[in-house]
mmCIF file of C-alpha atoms in Angstrom:
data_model
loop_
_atom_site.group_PDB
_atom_site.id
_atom_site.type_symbol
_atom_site.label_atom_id
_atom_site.label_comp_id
_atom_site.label_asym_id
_atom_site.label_seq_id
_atom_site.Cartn_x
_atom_site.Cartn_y
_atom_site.Cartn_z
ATOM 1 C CA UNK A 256 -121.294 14.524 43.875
ATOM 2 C CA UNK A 257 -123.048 13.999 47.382
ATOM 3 C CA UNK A 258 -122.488 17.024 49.716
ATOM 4 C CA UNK A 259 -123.303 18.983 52.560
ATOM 5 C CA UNK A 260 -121.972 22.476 53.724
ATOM 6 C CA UNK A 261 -121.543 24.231 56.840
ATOM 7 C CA UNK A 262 -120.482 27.671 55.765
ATOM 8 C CA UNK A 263 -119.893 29.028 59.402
ATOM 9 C CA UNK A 264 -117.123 27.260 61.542
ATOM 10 C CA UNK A 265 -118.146 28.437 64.601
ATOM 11 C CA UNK A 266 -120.977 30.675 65.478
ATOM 12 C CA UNK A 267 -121.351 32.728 68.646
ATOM 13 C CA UNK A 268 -124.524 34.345 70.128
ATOM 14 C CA UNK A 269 -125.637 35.836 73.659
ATOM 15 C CA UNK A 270 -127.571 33.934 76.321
ATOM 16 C CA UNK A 271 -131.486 34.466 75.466
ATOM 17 C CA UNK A 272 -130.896 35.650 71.697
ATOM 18 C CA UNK A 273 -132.102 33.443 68.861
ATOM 19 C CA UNK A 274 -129.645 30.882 67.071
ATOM 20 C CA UNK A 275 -129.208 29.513 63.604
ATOM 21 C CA UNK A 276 -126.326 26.823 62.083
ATOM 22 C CA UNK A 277 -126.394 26.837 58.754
ATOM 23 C CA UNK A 278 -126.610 23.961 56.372
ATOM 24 C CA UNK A 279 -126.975 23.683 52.496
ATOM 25 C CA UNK A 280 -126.769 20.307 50.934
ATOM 26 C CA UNK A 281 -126.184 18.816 47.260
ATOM 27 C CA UNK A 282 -127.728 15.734 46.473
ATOM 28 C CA UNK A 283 -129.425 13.845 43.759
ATOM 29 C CA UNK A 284 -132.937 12.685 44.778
ATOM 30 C CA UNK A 285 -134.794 13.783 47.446
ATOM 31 C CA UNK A 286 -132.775 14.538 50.366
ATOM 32 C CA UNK A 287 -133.364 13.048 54.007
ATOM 33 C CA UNK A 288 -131.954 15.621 56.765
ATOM 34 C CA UNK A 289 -130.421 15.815 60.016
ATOM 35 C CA UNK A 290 -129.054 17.454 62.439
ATOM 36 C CA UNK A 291 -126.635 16.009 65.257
ATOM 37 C CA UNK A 292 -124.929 17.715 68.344
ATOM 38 C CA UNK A 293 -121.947 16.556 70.097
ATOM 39 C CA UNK A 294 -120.864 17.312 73.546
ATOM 40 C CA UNK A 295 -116.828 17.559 74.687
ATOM 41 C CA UNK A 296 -115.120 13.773 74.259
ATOM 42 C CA UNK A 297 -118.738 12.677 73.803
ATOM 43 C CA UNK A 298 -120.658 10.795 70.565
ATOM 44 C CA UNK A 299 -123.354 12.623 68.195
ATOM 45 C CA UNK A 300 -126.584 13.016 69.791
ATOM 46 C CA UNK A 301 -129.069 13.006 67.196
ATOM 47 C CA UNK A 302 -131.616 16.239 67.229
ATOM 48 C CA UNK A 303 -133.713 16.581 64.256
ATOM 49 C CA UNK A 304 -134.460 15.300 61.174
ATOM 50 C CA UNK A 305 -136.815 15.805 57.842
ATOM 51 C CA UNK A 306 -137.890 12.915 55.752
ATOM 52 C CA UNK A 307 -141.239 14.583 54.137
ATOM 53 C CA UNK A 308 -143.987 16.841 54.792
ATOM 54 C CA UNK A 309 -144.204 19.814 56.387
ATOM 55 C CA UNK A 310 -140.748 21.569 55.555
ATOM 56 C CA UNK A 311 -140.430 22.984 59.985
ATOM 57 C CA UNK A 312 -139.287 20.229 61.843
ATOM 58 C CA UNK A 313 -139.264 20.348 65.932
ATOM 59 C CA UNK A 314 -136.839 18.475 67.751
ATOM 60 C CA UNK A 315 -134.883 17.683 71.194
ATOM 61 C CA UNK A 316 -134.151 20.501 73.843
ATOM 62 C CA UNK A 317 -136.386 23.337 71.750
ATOM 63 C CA UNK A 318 -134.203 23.054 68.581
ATOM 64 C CA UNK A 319 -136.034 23.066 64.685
ATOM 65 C CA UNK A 320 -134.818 23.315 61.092
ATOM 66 C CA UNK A 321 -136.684 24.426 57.855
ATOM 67 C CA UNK A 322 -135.733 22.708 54.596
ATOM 68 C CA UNK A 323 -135.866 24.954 51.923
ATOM 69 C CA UNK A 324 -136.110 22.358 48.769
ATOM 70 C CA UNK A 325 -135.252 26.025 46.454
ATOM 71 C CA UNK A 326 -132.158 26.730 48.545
ATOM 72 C CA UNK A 327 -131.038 23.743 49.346
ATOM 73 C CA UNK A 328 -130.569 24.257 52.778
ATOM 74 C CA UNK A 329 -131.491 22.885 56.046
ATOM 75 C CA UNK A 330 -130.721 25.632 58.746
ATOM 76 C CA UNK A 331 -130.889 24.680 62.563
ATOM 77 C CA UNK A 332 -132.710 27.168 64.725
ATOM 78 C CA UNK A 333 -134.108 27.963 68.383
ATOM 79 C CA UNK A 334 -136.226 30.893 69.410
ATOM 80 C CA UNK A 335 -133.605 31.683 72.402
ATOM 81 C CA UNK A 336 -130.019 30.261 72.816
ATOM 82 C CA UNK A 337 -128.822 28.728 76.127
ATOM 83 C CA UNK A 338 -125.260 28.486 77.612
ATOM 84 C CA UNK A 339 -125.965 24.820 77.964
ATOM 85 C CA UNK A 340 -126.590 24.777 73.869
ATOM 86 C CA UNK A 341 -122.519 25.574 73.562
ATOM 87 C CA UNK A 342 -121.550 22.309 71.451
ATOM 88 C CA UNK A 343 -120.507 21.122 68.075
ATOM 89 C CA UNK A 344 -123.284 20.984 65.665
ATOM 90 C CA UNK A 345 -123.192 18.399 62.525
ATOM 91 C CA UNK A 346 -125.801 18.700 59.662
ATOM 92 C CA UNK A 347 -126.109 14.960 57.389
ATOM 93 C CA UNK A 348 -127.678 14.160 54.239
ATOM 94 C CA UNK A 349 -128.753 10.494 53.043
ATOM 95 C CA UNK A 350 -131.091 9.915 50.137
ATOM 96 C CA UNK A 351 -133.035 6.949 48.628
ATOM 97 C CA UNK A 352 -131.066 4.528 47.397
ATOM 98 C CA UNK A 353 -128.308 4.590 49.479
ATOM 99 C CA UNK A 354 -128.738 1.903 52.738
ATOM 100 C CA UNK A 355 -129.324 4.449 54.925
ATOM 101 C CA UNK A 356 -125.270 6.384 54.675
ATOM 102 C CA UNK A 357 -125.438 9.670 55.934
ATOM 103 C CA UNK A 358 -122.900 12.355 53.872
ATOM 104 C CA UNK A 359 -121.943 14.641 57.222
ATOM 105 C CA UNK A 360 -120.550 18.551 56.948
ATOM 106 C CA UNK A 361 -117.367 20.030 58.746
ATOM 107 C CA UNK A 362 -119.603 20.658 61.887
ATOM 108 C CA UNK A 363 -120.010 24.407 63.170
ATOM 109 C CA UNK A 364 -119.085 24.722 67.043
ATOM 110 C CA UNK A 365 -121.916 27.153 68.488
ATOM 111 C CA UNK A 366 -120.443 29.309 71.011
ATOM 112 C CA UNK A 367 -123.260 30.766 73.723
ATOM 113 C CA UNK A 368 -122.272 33.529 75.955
ATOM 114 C CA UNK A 369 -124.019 34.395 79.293
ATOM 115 C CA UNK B 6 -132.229 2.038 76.210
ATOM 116 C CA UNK B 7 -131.067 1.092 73.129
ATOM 117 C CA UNK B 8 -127.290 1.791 72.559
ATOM 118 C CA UNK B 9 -124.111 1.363 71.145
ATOM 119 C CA UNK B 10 -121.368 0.261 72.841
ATOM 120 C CA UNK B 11 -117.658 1.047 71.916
ATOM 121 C CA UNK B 12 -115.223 -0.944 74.312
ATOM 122 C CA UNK B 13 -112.759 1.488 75.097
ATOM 123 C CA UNK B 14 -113.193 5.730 75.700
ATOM 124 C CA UNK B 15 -109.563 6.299 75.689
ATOM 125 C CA UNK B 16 -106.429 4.070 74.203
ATOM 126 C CA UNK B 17 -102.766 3.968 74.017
ATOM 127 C CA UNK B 18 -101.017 2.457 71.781
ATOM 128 C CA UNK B 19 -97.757 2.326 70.228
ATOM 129 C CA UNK B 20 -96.249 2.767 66.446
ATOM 130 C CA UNK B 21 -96.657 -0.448 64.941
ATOM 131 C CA UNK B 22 -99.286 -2.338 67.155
ATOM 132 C CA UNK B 23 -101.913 -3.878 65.814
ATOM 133 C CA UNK B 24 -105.161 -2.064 67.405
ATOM 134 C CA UNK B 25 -108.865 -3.851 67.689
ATOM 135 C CA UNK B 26 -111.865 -1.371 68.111
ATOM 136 C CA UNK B 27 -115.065 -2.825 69.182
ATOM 137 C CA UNK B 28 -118.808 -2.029 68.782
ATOM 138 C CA UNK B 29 -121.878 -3.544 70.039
ATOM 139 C CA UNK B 30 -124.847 -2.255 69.308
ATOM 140 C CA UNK B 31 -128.641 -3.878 70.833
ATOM 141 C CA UNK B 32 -130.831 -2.917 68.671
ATOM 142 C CA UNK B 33 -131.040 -5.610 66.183
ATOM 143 C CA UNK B 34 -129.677 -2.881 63.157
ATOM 144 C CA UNK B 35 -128.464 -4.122 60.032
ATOM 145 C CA UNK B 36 -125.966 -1.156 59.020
ATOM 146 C CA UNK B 37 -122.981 -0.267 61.242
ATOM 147 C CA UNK B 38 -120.667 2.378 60.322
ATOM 148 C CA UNK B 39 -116.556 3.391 61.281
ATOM 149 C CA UNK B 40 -115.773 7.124 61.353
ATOM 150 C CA UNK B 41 -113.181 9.074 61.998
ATOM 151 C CA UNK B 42 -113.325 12.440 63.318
ATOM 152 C CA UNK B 43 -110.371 15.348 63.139
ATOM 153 C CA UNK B 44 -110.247 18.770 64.029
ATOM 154 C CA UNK B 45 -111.617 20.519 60.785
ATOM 155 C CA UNK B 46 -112.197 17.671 58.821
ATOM 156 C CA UNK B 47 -115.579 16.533 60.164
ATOM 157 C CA UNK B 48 -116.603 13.100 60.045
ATOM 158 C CA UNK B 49 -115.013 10.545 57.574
ATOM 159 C CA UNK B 50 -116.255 7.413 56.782
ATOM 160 C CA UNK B 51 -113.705 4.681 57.154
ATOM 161 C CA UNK B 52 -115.931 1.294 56.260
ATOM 162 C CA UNK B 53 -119.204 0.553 56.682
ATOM 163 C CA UNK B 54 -121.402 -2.714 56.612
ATOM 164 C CA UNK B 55 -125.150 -3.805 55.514
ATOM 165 C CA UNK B 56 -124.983 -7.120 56.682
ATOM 166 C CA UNK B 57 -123.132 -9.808 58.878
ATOM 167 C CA UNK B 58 -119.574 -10.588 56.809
ATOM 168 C CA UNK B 59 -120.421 -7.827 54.580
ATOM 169 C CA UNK B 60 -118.126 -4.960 54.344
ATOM 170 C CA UNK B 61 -117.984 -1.793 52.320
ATOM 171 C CA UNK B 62 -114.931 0.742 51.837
ATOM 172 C CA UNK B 63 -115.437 4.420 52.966
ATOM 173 C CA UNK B 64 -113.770 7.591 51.523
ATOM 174 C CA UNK B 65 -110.683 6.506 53.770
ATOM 175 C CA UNK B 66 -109.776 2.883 54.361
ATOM 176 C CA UNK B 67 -106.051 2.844 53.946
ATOM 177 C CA UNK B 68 -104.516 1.356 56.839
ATOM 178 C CA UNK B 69 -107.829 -0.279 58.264
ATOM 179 C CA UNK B 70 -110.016 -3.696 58.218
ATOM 180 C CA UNK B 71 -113.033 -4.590 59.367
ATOM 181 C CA UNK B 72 -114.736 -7.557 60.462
ATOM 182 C CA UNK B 73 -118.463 -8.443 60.985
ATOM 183 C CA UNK B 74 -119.001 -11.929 62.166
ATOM 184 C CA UNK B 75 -122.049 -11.435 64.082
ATOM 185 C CA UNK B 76 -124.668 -8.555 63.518
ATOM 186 C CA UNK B 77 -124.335 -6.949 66.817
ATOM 187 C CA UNK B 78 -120.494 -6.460 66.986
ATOM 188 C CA UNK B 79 -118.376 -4.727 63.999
ATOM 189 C CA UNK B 80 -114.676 -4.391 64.769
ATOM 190 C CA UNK B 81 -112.520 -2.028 63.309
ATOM 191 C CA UNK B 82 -108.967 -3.259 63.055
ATOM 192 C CA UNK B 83 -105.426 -0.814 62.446
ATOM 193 C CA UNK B 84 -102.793 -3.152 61.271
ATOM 194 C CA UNK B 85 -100.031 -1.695 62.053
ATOM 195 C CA UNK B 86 -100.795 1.285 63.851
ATOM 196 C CA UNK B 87 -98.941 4.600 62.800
ATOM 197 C CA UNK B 88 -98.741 8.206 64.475
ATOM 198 C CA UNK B 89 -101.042 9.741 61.787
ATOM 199 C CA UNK B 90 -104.017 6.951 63.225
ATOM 200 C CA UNK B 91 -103.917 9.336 66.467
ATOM 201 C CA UNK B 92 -107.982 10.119 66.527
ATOM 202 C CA UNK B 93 -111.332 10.496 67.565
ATOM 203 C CA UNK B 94 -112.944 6.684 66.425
ATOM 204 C CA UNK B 95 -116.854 7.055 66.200
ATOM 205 C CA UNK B 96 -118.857 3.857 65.599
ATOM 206 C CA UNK B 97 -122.461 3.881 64.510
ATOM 207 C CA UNK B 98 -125.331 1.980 63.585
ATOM 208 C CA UNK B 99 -128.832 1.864 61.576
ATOM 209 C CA UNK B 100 -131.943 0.719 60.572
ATOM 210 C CA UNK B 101 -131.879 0.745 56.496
ATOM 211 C CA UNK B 102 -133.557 3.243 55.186
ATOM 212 C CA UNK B 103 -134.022 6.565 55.809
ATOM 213 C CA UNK B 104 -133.484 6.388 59.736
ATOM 214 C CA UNK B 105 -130.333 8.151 61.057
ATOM 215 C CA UNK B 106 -127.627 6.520 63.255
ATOM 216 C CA UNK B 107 -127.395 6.090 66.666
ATOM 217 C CA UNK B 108 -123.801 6.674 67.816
ATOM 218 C CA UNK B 109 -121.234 5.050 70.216
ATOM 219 C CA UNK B 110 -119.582 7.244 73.053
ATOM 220 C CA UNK B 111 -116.536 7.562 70.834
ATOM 221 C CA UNK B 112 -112.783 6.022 71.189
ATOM 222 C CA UNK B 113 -110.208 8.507 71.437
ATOM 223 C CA UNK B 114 -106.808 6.959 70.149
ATOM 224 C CA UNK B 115 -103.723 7.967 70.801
ATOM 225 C CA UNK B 116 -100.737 6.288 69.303
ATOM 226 C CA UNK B 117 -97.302 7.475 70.260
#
């Protein structure tokens, strides 16, 4: 079956230090990744995503992900957390074949401390 | 800027009513997707649709109906609302393919 994992419910980090959500997926086919943040009583703001090519992806407010095709995972990162970053983070598979549905995970709330 | 519109960012309804969620989206997309979202659950697809008066069941349709008469606009409907319908609603919408959503603002429902 179709799935995506967030191991880590919430993560919490200091102001300044480096960040990563993790995300592992299961899928049949070649996965298409992405990464969405949502704000307090707010919709999912997308942030990232990998289709093909080169496996680091850049994306909105200084945020990238790797996909690892031999770990199956797709784990968000930035170089230096802010307090602004606090939010809830969902990672979402779709794959060929399927009209575009993404599969989402549980969502990890990142937790940024001054 | 292209959006998605849901009609209402906070609603009160009570046990038995029947509730109408709207969505517009402007960006000429042929998928549009109903979600639910609950503390610890994540997201859960209620119904989705590839086309105008096409419909597809999610992992969790009981209790819900859609409708898609135009492309733009997909309605999510709760029959007779119950207690256990108290949630975040999330509509979204996309290109097909490989392309992501774009999300609505979110309804939060509350019925009592």
């Amino acid at each position: 079956a179709q799935s995506v994992a967030q191991p880590e419910d919430q993560v919490n980090v200091a102001e300044g230090n480096p960040l990563t959500v993790k995300c592992t997926y299961s899928v049949s086919g070649n996965p298409y990744l992405f990464w969405y943040v949502q704000y307090p009583n707010r919709g999912l703001q997308f942030l990232l995503k990998y289709i093909t090519g080169d496996n680091l992806v850049k994306g909105s407010y200084g945020f990238e992900a790797e996909f690892n095709k031999s770990q199956t995972s797709f784990h968000l990162k930035k170089p230096s957390a802010l307090v602004s970053d606090s939010a809830l983070y969902f990672c979402a598979v779709s794959f060929s074949g399927n009209t575009g549905k993404l599969i989402f995970g549980q969502g990890t709330t990142l937790q940024v401390k001054p | 800027d292209v959006k998605v519109t849901q009609s209402s960012r906070y609603l009160v309804k009570r046990t038995g009513e029947k509730v109408f969620l709207e969505c517009v989206q402007d960006m000429d997309h042929e998928n549009m997707f109903w979600y639910r979202q609950d503390p610890g659950l994540g997201l859960r697809l209620i119904y989705f649709s590839y086309d105008v008066k096409m419909k597809e069941k999610g992992d969790i349709p009981e209790g819900y109906s859609v409708s898609r008469e135009k492309k733009e606009r997909f309605s999510l409907i709760l029959e007779s609302a119950s207690t256990n319908q108290t949630s975040m609603y999330l509509c979204a919408s996309s290109m097909t393919g490989a392309r992501g959503y774009t999300f609505g603002s979110g309804t939060r429902l509350t019925v009592v």
